[in-house]
mmCIF file of C-alpha atoms in Angstrom:
data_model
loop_
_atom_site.group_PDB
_atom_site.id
_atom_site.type_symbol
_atom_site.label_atom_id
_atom_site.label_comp_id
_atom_site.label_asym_id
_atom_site.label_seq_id
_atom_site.Cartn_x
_atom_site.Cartn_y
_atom_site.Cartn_z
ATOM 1 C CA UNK A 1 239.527 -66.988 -29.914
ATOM 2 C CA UNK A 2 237.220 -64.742 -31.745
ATOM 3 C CA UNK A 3 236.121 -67.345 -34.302
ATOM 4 C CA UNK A 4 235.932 -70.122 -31.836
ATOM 5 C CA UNK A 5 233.759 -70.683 -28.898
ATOM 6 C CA UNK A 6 235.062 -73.115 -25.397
ATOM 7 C CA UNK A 7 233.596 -76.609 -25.355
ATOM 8 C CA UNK A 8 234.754 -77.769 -22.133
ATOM 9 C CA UNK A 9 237.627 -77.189 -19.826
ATOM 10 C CA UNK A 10 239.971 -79.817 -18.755
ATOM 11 C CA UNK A 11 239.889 -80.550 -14.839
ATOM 12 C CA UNK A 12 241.538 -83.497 -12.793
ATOM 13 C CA UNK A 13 242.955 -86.192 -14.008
ATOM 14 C CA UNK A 14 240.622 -89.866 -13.452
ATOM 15 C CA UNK A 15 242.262 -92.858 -12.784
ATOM 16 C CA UNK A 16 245.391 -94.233 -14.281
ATOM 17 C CA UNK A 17 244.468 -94.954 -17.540
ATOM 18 C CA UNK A 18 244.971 -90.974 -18.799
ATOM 19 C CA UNK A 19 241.457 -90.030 -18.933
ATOM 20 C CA UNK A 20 240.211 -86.126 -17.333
ATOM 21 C CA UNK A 21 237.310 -85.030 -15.561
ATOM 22 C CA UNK A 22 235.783 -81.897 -17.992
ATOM 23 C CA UNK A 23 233.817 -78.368 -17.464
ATOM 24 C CA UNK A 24 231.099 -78.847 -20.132
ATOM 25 C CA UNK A 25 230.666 -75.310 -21.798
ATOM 26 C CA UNK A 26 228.514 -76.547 -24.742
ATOM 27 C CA UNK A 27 224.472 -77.585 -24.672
ATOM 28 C CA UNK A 28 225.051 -80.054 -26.767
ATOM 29 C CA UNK A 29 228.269 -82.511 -25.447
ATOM 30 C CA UNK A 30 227.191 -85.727 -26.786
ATOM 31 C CA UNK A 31 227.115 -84.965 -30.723
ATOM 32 C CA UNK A 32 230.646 -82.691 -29.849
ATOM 33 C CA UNK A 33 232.680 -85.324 -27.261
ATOM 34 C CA UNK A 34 232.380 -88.662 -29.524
ATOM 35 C CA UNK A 35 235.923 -90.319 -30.508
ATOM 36 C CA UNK A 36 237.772 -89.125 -33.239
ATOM 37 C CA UNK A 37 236.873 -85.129 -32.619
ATOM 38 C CA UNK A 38 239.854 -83.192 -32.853
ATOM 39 C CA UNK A 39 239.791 -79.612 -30.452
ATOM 40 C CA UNK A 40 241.964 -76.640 -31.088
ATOM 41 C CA UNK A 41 243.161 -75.912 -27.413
ATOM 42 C CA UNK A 42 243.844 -72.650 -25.393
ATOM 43 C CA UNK A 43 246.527 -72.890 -24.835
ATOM 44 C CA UNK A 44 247.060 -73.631 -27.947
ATOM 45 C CA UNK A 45 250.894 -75.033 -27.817
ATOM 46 C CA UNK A 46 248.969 -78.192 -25.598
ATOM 47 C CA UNK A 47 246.579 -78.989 -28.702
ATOM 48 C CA UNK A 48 245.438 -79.984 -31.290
ATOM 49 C CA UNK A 49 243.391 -82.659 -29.171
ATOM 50 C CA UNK A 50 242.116 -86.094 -30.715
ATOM 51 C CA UNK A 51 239.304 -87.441 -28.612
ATOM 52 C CA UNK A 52 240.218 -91.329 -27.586
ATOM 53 C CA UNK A 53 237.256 -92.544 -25.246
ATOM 54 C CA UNK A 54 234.228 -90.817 -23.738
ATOM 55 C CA UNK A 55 232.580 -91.697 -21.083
ATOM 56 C CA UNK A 56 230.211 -90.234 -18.220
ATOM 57 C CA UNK A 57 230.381 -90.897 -14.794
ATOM 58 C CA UNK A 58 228.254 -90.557 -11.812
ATOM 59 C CA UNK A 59 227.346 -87.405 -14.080
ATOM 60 C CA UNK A 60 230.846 -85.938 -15.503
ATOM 61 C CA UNK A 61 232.026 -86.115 -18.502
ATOM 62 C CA UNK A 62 235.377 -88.496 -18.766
ATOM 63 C CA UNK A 63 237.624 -88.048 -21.799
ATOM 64 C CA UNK A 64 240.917 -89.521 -22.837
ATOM 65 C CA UNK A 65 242.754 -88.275 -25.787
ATOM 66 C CA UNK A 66 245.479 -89.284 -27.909
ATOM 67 C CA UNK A 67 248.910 -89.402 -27.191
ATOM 68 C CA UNK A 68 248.040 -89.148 -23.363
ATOM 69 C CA UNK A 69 247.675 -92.419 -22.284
ATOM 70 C CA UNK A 70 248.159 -92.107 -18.041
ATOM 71 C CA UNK A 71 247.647 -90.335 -15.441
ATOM 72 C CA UNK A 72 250.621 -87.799 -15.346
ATOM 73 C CA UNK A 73 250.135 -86.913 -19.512
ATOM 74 C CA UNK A 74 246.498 -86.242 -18.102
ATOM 75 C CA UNK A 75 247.398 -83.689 -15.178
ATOM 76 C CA UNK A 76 249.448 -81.964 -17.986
ATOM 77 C CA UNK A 77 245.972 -81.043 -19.720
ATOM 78 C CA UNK A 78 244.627 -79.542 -16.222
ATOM 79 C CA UNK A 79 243.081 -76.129 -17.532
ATOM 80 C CA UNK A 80 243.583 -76.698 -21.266
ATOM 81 C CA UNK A 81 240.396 -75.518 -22.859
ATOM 82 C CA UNK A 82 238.667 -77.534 -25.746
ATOM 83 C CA UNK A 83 237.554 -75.165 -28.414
ATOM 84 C CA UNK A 84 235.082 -75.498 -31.267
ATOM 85 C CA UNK A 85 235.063 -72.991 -34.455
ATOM 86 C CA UNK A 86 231.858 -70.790 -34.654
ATOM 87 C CA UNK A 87 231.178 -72.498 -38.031
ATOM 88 C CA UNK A 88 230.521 -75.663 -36.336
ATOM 89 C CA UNK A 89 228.401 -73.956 -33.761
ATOM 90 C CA UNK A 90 224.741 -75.595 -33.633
ATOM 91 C CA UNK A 91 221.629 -74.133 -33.988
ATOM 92 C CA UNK A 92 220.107 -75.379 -30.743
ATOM 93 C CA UNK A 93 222.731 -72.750 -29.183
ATOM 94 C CA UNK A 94 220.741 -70.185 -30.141
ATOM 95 C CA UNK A 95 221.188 -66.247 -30.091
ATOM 96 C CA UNK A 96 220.321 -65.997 -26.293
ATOM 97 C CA UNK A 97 223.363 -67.859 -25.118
ATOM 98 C CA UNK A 98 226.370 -66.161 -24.012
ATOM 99 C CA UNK A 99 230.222 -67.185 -24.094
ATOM 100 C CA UNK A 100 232.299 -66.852 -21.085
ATOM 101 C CA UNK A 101 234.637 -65.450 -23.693
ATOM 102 C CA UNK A 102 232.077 -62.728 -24.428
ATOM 103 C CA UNK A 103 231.547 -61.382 -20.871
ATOM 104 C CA UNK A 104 234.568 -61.425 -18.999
ATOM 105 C CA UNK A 105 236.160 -58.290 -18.374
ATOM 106 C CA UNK A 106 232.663 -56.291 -19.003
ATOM 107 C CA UNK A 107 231.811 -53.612 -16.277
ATOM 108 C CA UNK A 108 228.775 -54.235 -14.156
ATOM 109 C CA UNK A 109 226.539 -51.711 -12.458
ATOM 110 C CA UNK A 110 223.331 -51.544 -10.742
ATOM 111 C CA UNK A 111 220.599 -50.133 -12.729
ATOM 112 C CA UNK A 112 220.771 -46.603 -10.870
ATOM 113 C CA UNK A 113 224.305 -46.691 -12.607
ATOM 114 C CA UNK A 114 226.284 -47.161 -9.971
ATOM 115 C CA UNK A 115 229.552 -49.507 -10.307
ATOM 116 C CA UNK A 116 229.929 -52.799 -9.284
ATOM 117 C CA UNK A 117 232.860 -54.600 -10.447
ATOM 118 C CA UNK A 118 233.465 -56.433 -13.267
ATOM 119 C CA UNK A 119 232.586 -60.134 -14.744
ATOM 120 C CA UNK A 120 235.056 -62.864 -13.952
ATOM 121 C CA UNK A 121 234.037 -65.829 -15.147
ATOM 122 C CA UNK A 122 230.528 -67.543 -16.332
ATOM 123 C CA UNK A 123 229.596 -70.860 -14.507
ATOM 124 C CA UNK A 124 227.480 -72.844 -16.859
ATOM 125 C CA UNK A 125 224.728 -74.955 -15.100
ATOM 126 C CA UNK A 126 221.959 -77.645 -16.304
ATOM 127 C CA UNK A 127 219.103 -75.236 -14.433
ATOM 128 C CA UNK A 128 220.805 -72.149 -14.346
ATOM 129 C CA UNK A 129 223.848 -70.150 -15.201
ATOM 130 C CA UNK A 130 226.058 -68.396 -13.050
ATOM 131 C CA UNK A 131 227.848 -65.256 -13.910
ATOM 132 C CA UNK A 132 230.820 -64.725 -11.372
ATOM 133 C CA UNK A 133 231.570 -61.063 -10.333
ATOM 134 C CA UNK A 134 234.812 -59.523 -8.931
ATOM 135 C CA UNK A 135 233.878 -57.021 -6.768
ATOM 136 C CA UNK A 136 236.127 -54.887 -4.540
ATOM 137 C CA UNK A 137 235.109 -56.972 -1.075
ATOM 138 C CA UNK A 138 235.010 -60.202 -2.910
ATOM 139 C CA UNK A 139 233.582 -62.712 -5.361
ATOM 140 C CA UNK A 140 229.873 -63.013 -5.973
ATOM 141 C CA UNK A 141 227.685 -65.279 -8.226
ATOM 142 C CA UNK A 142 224.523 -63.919 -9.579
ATOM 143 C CA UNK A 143 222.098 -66.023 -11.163
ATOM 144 C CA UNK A 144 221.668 -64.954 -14.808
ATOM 145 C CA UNK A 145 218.463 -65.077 -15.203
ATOM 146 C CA UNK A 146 216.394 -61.683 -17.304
ATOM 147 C CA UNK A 147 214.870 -61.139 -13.674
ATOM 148 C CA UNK A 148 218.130 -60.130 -11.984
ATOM 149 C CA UNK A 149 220.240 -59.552 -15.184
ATOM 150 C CA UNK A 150 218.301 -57.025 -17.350
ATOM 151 C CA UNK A 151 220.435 -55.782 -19.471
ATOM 152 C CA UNK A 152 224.081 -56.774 -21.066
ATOM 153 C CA UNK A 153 225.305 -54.381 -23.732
ATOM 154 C CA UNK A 154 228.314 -55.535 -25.474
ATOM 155 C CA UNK A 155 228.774 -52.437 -27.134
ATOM 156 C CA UNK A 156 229.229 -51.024 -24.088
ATOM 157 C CA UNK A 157 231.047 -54.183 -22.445
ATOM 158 C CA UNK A 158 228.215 -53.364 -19.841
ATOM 159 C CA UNK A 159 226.488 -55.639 -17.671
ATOM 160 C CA UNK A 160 223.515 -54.363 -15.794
ATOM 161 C CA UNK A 161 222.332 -55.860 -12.858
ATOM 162 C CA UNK A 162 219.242 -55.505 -10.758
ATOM 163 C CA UNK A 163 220.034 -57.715 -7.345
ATOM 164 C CA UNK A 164 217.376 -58.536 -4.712
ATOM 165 C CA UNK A 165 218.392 -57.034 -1.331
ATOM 166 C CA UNK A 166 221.449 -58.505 0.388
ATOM 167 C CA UNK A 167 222.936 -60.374 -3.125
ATOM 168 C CA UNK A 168 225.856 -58.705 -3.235
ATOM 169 C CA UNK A 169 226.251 -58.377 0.465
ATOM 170 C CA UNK A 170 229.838 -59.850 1.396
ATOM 171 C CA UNK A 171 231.201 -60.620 5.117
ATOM 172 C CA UNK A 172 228.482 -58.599 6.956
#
């Protein structure tokens, strides 16, 4: 997936009529989700995908795709991610954004250097991103925001984080 970036990933099916509830991973899902777009998928053996219909609800992106035209071809898409080359990439995503792709599996540690865990996933929100963190008593989500995330180093697959007290407090 080095040339490609994740658009959305596929949740719950919606209805009967095949169409899936979707993650949005992109800034800019109305020019990308119109009918007729066709995604490479990861997995890639459940793709190509040929956008059918689009249509929000109540705030969530619904899509139904070709060739799955109820309910049960729609559960078979749960988790299929929707993938868009970096070529096609727009320029309102800027340099400062970051790929879930890109950060998961990098090491994080406070800025005195000492370890934290490592990133396990990156929750993209309308006001603020989320970057998930597998630590050894648990799962924590730290806003990823300059303020508490100061540094990321991809050389160094190095996240450094600098947490207001009790962030990363779990179960105490």
């Amino acid at each position: 997936m080095n040339d490609s970036f994740i658009a959305a990933r596929i949740g719950r099916p919606h209805g009967l009529r095949g169409e899936v509830t979707v993650q949005v991973h992109t800034d800019d899902p109305d020019t990308r989700f119109v009918p007729g777009a066709t995604f490479p998928t990861d997995p890639q053996d459940r793709g190509p995908l040929q956008l059918r219909s689009v249509r929000v609800h109540q705030g969530t992106y619904l899509l139904g795709f070709e060739g799955h035209p109820d309910r049960s071809a729609a559960e078979a898409l749960r988790g299929t991610r929707l993938l868009v080359d970096d070529d096609e990439e727009s320029e309102s995503d800027g340099e400062d954004g970051w790929r879930e792709e890109d950060l998961v599996g990098f090491r994080v540690e406070l800025t005195d250097g000492r370890h934290v865990g490592e990133v396990s996933a990156l929750h993209l929100r309308d006001v603020q991103d989320l970057l998930e963190v597998g630590t050894d008593r648990g799962t924590v989500l730290v806003p990823f925001v300059e303020e508490l995330v100061p540094e990321v180093d991809e050389d160094r697959r190095l996240v450094v984080l600098d947490p207001p007290p009790g962030l990363l407090e779990l179960g105490e």
